[in-house]
CSV table of C-alpha atoms in Angstrom, one decimal:
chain,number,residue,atom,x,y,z
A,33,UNK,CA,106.3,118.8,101.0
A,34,UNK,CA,109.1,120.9,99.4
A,35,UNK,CA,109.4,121.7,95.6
A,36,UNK,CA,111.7,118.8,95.6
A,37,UNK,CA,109.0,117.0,94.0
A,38,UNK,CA,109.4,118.0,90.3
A,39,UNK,CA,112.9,116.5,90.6
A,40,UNK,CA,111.4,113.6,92.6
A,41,UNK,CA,109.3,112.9,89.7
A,42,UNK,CA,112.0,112.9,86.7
A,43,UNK,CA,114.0,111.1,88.7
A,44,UNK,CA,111.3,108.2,89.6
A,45,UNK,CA,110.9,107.4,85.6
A,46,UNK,CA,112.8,104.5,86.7
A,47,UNK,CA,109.4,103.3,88.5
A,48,UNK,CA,107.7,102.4,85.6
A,49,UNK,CA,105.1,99.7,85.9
A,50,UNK,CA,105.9,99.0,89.4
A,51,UNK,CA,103.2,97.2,91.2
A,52,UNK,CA,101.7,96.0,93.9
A,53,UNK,CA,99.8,93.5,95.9
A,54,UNK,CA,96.0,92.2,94.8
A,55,UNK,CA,93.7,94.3,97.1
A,56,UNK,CA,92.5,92.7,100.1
A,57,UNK,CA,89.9,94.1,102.4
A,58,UNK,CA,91.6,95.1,105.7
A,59,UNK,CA,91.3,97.2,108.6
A,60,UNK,CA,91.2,100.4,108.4
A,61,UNK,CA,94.6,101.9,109.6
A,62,UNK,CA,94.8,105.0,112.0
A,63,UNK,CA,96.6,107.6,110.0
A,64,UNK,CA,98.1,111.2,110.1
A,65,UNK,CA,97.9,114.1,107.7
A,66,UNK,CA,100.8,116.8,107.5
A,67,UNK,CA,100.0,120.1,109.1
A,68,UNK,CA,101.6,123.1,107.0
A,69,UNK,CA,101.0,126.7,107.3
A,70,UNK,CA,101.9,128.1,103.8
A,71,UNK,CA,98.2,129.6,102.9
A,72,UNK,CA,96.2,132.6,103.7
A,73,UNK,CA,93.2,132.6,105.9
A,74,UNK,CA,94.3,129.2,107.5
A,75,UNK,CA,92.4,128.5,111.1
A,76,UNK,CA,94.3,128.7,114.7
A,77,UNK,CA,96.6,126.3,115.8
A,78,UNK,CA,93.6,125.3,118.3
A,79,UNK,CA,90.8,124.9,115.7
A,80,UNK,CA,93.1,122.6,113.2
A,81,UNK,CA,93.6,120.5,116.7
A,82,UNK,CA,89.8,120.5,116.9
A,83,UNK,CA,89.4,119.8,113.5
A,84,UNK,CA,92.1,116.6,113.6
A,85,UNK,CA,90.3,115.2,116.5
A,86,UNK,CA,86.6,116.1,115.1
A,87,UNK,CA,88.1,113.4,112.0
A,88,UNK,CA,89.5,111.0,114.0
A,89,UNK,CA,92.9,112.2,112.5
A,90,UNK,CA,95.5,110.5,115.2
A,91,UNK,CA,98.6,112.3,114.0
A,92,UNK,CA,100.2,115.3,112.6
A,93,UNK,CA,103.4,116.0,111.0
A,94,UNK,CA,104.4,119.5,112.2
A,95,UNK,CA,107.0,121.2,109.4
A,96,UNK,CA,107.1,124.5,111.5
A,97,UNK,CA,107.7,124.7,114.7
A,98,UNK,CA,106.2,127.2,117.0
A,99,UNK,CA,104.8,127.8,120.2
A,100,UNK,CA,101.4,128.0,119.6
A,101,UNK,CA,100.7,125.1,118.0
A,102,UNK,CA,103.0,123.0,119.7
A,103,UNK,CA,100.5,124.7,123.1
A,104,UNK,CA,97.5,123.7,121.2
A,105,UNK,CA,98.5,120.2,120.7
A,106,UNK,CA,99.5,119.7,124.5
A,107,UNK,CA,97.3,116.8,125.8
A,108,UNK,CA,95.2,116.2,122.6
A,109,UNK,CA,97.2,112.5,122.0
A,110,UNK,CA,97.8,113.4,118.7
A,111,UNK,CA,100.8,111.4,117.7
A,112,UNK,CA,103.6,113.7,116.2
A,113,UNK,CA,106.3,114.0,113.9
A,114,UNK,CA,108.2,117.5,114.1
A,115,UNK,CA,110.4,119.0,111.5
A,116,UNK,CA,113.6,120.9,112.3
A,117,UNK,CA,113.3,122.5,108.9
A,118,UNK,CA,116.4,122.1,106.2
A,119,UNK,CA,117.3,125.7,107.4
A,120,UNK,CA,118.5,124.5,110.5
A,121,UNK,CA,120.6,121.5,109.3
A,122,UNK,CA,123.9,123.4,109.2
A,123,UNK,CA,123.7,124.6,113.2
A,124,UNK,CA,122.5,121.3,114.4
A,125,UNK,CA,125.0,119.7,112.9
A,126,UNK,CA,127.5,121.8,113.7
A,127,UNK,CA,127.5,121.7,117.5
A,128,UNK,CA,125.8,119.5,120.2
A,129,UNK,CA,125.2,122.8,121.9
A,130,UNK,CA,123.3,124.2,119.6
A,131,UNK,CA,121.2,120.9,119.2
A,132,UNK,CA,120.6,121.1,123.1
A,133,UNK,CA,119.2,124.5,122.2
A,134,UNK,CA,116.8,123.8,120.0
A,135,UNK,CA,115.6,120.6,121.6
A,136,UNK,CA,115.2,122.8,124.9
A,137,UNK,CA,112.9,125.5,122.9
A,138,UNK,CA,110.9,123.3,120.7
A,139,UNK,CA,110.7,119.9,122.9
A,140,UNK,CA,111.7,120.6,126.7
A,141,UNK,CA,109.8,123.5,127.1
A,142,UNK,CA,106.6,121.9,125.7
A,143,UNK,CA,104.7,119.4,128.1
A,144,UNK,CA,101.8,116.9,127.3
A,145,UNK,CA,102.9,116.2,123.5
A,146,UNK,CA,103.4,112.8,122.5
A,147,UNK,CA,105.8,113.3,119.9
A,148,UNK,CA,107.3,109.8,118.4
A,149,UNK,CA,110.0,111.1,115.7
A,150,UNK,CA,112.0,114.3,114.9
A,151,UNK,CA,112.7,114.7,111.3
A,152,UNK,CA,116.2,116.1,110.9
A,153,UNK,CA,115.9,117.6,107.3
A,154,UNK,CA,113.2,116.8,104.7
A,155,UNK,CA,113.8,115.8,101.5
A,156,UNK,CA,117.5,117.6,101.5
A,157,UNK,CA,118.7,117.8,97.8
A,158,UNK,CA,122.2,116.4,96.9
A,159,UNK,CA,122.6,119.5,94.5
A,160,UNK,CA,122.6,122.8,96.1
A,161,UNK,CA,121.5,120.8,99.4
A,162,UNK,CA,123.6,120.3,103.0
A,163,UNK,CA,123.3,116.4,102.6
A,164,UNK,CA,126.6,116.1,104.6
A,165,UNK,CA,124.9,117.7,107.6
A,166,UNK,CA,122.1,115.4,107.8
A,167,UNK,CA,123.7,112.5,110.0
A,168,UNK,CA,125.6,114.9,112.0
A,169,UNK,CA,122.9,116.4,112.8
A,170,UNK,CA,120.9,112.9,113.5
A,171,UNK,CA,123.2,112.0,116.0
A,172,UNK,CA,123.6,115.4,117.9
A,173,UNK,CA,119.7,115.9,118.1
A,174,UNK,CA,119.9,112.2,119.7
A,175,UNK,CA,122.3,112.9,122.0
A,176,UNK,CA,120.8,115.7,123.1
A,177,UNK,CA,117.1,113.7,123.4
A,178,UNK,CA,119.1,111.5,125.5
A,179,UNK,CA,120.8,114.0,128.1
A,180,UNK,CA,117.2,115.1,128.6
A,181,UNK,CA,115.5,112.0,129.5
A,182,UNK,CA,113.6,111.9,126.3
A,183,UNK,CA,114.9,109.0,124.5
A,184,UNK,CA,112.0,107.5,123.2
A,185,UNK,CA,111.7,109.7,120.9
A,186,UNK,CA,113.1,108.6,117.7
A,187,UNK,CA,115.5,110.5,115.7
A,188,UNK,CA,115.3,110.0,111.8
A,189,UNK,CA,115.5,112.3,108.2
A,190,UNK,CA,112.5,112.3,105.6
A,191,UNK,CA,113.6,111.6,101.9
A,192,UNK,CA,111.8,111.2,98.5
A,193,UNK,CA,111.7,108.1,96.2
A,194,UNK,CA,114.4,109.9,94.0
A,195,UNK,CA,117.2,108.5,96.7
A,196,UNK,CA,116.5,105.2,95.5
A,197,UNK,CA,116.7,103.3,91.9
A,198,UNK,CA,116.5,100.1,90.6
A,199,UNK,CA,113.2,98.0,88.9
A,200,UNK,CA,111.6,95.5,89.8
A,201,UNK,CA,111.3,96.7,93.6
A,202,UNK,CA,113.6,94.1,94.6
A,203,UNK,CA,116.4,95.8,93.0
A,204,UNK,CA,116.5,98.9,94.8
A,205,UNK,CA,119.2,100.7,95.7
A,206,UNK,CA,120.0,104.0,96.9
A,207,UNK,CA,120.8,106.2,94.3
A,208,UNK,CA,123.7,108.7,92.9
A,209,UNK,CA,121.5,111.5,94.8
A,210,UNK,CA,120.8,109.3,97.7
A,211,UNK,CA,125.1,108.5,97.9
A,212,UNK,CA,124.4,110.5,101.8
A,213,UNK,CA,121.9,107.7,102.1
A,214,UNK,CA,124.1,104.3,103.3
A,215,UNK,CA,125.7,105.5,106.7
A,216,UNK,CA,122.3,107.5,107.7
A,217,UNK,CA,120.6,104.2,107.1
A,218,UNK,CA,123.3,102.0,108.8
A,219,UNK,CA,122.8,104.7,112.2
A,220,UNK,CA,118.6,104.4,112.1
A,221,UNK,CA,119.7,100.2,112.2
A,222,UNK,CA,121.7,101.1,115.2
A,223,UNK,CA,118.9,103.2,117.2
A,224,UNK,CA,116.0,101.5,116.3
A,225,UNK,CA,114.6,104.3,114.7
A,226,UNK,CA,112.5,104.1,111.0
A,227,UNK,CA,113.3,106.0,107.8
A,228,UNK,CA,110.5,108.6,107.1
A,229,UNK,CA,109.9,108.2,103.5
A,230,UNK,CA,107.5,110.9,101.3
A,231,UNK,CA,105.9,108.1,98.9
A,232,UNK,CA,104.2,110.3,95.8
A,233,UNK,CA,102.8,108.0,93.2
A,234,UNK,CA,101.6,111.1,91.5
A,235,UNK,CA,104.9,112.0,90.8
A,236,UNK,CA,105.9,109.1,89.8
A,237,UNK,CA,103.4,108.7,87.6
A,238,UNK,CA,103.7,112.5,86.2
A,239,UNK,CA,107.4,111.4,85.5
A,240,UNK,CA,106.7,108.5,83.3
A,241,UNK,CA,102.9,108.6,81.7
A,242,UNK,CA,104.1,106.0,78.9
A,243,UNK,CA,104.9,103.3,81.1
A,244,UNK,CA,102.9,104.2,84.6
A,245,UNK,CA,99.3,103.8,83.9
A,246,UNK,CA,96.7,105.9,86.2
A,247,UNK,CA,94.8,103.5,87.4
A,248,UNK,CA,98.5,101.6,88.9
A,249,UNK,CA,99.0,105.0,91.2
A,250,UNK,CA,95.5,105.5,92.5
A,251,UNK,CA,95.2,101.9,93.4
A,252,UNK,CA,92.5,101.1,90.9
A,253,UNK,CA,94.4,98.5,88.5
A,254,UNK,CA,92.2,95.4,88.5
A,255,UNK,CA,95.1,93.1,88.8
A,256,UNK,CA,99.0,92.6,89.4
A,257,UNK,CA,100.6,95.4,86.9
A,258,UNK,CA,104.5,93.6,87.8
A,259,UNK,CA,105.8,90.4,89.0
A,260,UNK,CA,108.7,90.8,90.7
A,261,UNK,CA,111.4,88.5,90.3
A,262,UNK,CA,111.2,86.9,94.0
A,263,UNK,CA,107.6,85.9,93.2
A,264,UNK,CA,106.1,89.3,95.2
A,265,UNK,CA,102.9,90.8,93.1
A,266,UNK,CA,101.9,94.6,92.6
A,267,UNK,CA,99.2,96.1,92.2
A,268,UNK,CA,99.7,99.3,93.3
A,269,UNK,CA,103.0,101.5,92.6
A,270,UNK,CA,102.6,102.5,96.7
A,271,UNK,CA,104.0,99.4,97.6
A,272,UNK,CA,106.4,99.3,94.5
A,273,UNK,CA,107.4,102.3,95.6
A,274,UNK,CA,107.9,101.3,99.9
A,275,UNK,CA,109.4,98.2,98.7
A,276,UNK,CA,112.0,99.7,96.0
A,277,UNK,CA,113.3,102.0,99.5
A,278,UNK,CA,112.6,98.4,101.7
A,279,UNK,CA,115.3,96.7,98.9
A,280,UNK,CA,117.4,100.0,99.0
A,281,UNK,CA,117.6,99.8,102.6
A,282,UNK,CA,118.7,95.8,102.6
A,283,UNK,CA,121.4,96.6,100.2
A,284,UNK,CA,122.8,99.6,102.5
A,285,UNK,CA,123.0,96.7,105.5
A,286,UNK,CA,120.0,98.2,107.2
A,287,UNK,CA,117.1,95.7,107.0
A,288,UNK,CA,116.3,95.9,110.2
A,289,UNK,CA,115.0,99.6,109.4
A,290,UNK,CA,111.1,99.9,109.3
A,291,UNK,CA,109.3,102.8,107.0
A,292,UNK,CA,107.3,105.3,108.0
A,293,UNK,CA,105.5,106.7,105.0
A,294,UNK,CA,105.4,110.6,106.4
A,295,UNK,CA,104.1,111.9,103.3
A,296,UNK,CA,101.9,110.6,100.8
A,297,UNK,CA,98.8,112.4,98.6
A,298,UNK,CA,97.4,113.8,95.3
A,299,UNK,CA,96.4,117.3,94.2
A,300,UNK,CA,92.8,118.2,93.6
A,301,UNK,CA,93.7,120.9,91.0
A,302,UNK,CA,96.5,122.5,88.7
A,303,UNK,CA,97.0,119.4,86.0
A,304,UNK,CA,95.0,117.2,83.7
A,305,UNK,CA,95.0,114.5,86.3
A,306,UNK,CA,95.1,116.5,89.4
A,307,UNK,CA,91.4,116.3,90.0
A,308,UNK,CA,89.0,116.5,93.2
A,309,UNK,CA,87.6,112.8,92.0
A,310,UNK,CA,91.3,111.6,91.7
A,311,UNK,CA,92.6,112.8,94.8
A,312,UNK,CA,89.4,111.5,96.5
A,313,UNK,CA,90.0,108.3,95.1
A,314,UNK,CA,94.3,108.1,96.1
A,315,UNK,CA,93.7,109.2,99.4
A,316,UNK,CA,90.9,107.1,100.8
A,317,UNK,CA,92.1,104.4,98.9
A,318,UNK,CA,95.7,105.1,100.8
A,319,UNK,CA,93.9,105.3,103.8
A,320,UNK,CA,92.1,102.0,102.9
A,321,UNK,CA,95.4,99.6,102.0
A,322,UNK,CA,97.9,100.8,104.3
A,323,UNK,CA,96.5,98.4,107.1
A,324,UNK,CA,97.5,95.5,104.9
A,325,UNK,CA,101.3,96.3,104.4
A,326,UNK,CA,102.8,95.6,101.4
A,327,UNK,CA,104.3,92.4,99.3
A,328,UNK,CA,107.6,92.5,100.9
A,329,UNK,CA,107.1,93.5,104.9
A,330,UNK,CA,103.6,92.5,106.2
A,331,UNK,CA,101.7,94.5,109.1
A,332,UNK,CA,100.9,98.3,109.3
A,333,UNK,CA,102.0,100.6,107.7
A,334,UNK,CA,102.3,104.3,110.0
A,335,UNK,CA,101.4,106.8,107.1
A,336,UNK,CA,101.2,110.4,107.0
A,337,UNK,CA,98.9,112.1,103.8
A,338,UNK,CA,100.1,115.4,102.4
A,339,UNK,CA,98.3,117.5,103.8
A,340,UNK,CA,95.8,119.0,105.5
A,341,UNK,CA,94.9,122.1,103.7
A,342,UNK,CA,95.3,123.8,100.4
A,343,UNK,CA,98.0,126.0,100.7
A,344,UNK,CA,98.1,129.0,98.4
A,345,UNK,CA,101.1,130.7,99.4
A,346,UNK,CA,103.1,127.5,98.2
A,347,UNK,CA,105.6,128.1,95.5
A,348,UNK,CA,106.0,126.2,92.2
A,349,UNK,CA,103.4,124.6,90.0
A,350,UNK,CA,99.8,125.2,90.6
A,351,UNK,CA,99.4,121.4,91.9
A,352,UNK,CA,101.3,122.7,94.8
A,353,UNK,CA,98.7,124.5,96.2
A,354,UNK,CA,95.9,122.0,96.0
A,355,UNK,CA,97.1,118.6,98.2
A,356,UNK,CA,94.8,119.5,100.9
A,357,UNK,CA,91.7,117.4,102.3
A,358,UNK,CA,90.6,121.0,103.9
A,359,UNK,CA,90.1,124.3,102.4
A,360,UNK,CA,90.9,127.3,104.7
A,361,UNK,CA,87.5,127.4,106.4
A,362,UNK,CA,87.8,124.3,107.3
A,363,UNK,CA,85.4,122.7,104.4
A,364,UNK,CA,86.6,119.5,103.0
A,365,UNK,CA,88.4,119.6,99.5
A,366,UNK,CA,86.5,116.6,98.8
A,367,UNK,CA,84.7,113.8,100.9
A,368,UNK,CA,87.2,111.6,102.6
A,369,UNK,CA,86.9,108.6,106.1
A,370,UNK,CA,89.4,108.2,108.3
């Protein structure tokens, strides 16, 4: 998670009461939790794999990329996402050599990983940002997957809900800031590959407190909040929220393109309503409802929380620094079943 998020927040006003499905007892859905590295004191790469598989955690978004961890993660099973970080946009898009590189050091040179997506960029701002990079860089980073016999691995980008607009959740589309957003989506239609999507209903509920109530974002509203005008019912503004970037991606000609949420979670400090019993109650009732899909696209849905520990070197506001479900020592932030 970047501190994109304020912006993402502002610009999600346009959520207001979106809702989402009555709750129905499901499954519970194997799910991953982001793995960052911004905090003091945080354990080895081997203990946090320890620590995954002691919870039952099945995958692990990896934002930075290094050697150790990727070593500590070889023949655990853990399903994967890995970032290229924003920082290396530019370079990967700018040559296929230099996105053979990088595949070579951070992918070739790695065995026993099962790593299912790369995510080329996450949330990349239109202002001040290198959106134009992003599908170049898709597309060279595929390539070279491809010339080295690794193409099942699935190349996509990770944005926020402020690339889309439109309410009810079948009117989304993708935004002014999410203009970069058409042709990537048209490209994940033609590999097969998902969009990676960082769903926040705490930010869009931060961004719009007269019109989003609380109990709509932690999944707690006892009944449909907004009627959408094909019939679909919300009770939840996750699934308004998937299905506003489902409609998004229909209108860019990509409705063949599945979601992966790769972010999702709620701060246990730093705000009036960043609390330990609210973030308790978001993430295990995220971890609870995503087996059940949502009002528009039935089955599964492969979610990511944000993140596994609090991270105290983390820039911005003080919520920032308080999304994890771990503290440092490797104590949960709160009780939480996977």
């Amino acid at each position: 998670m970047a501190g994109h998020h304020r912006a993402a927040a502002t610009m999600f006003a346009v959520a207001l009461a979106l809702g989402v499905l009555a709750a129905v007892p499901a499954a519970v859905q194997s799910i991953g939790v982001g793995y960052g590295v911004n905090g003091n004191g945080l354990p080895s790469a081997s203990e946090v794999v320890q620590l995954y598989q002691s919870n039952r955690i099945s995958g692990m978004r990896v934002y930075t990329v290094s050697d150790d961890i990727l070593q500590a993660l070889s023949g655990s099973n853990i399903d994967l996402i890995i970032d290229t970080g924003n920082e290396q946009l530019s370079s990967l898009a700018a040559s296929a050599a230099n996105a053979d590189s990088w595949v070579q050091a951070n992918i070739q040179s790695h065995q026993g990983l099962n790593i299912k997506y790369i995510a080329v960029g996450n949330e990349v701002p239109d202002q001040g940002g290198n959106t134009q990079d992003i599908l170049p860089a898709m597309q060279n980073i595929n390539n070279a997957l491809s010339n080295a016999g690794l193409g099942g691995i699935k190349v996509s980008t990770a944005v926020q809900s402020g690339v889309t607009t439109g309410f009810p959740p079948s009117h989304g589309t993708f935004s002014n800031s999410g203009s970069h957003m058409p042709p990537i989506a048209q490209y994940l239609a033609s590999t097969g590959a998902p969009l990676l999507a960082n769903i926040y209903p705490y930010f869009a509920y931060k961004g719009d407190t007269t019109n989003i109530h609380l109990d709509y974002a932690l999944f707690t509203a006892p009944g449909t909040v907004v009627t959408d005008d094909n019939g679909n019912q919300y009770q939840n503004l996750f699934d308004a929220l998937v299905d506003t970037m489902y409609s998004a991606l229909e209108s860019a000609g990509a409705g063949s393109v599945d979601i992966v949420v790769s972010e999702s979670g709620w701060p246990s400090a730093g705000d009036a309503v960043a609390t330990t019993e609210n973030a308790q109650t978001y993430n295990q009732n995220l971890i609870n409802h995503v087996g059940q899909g949502t009002p528009k696209r039935s089955g599964a849905i492969e979610t990511y929380i944000f993140a596994m520990f609090n991270e105290d070197k983390k820039t911005g506001l003080e919520t920032e620094r308080h999304f994890g479900l771990f503290n440092p020592d490797k104590s949960p932030a709160y009780s939480i079943s996977f």
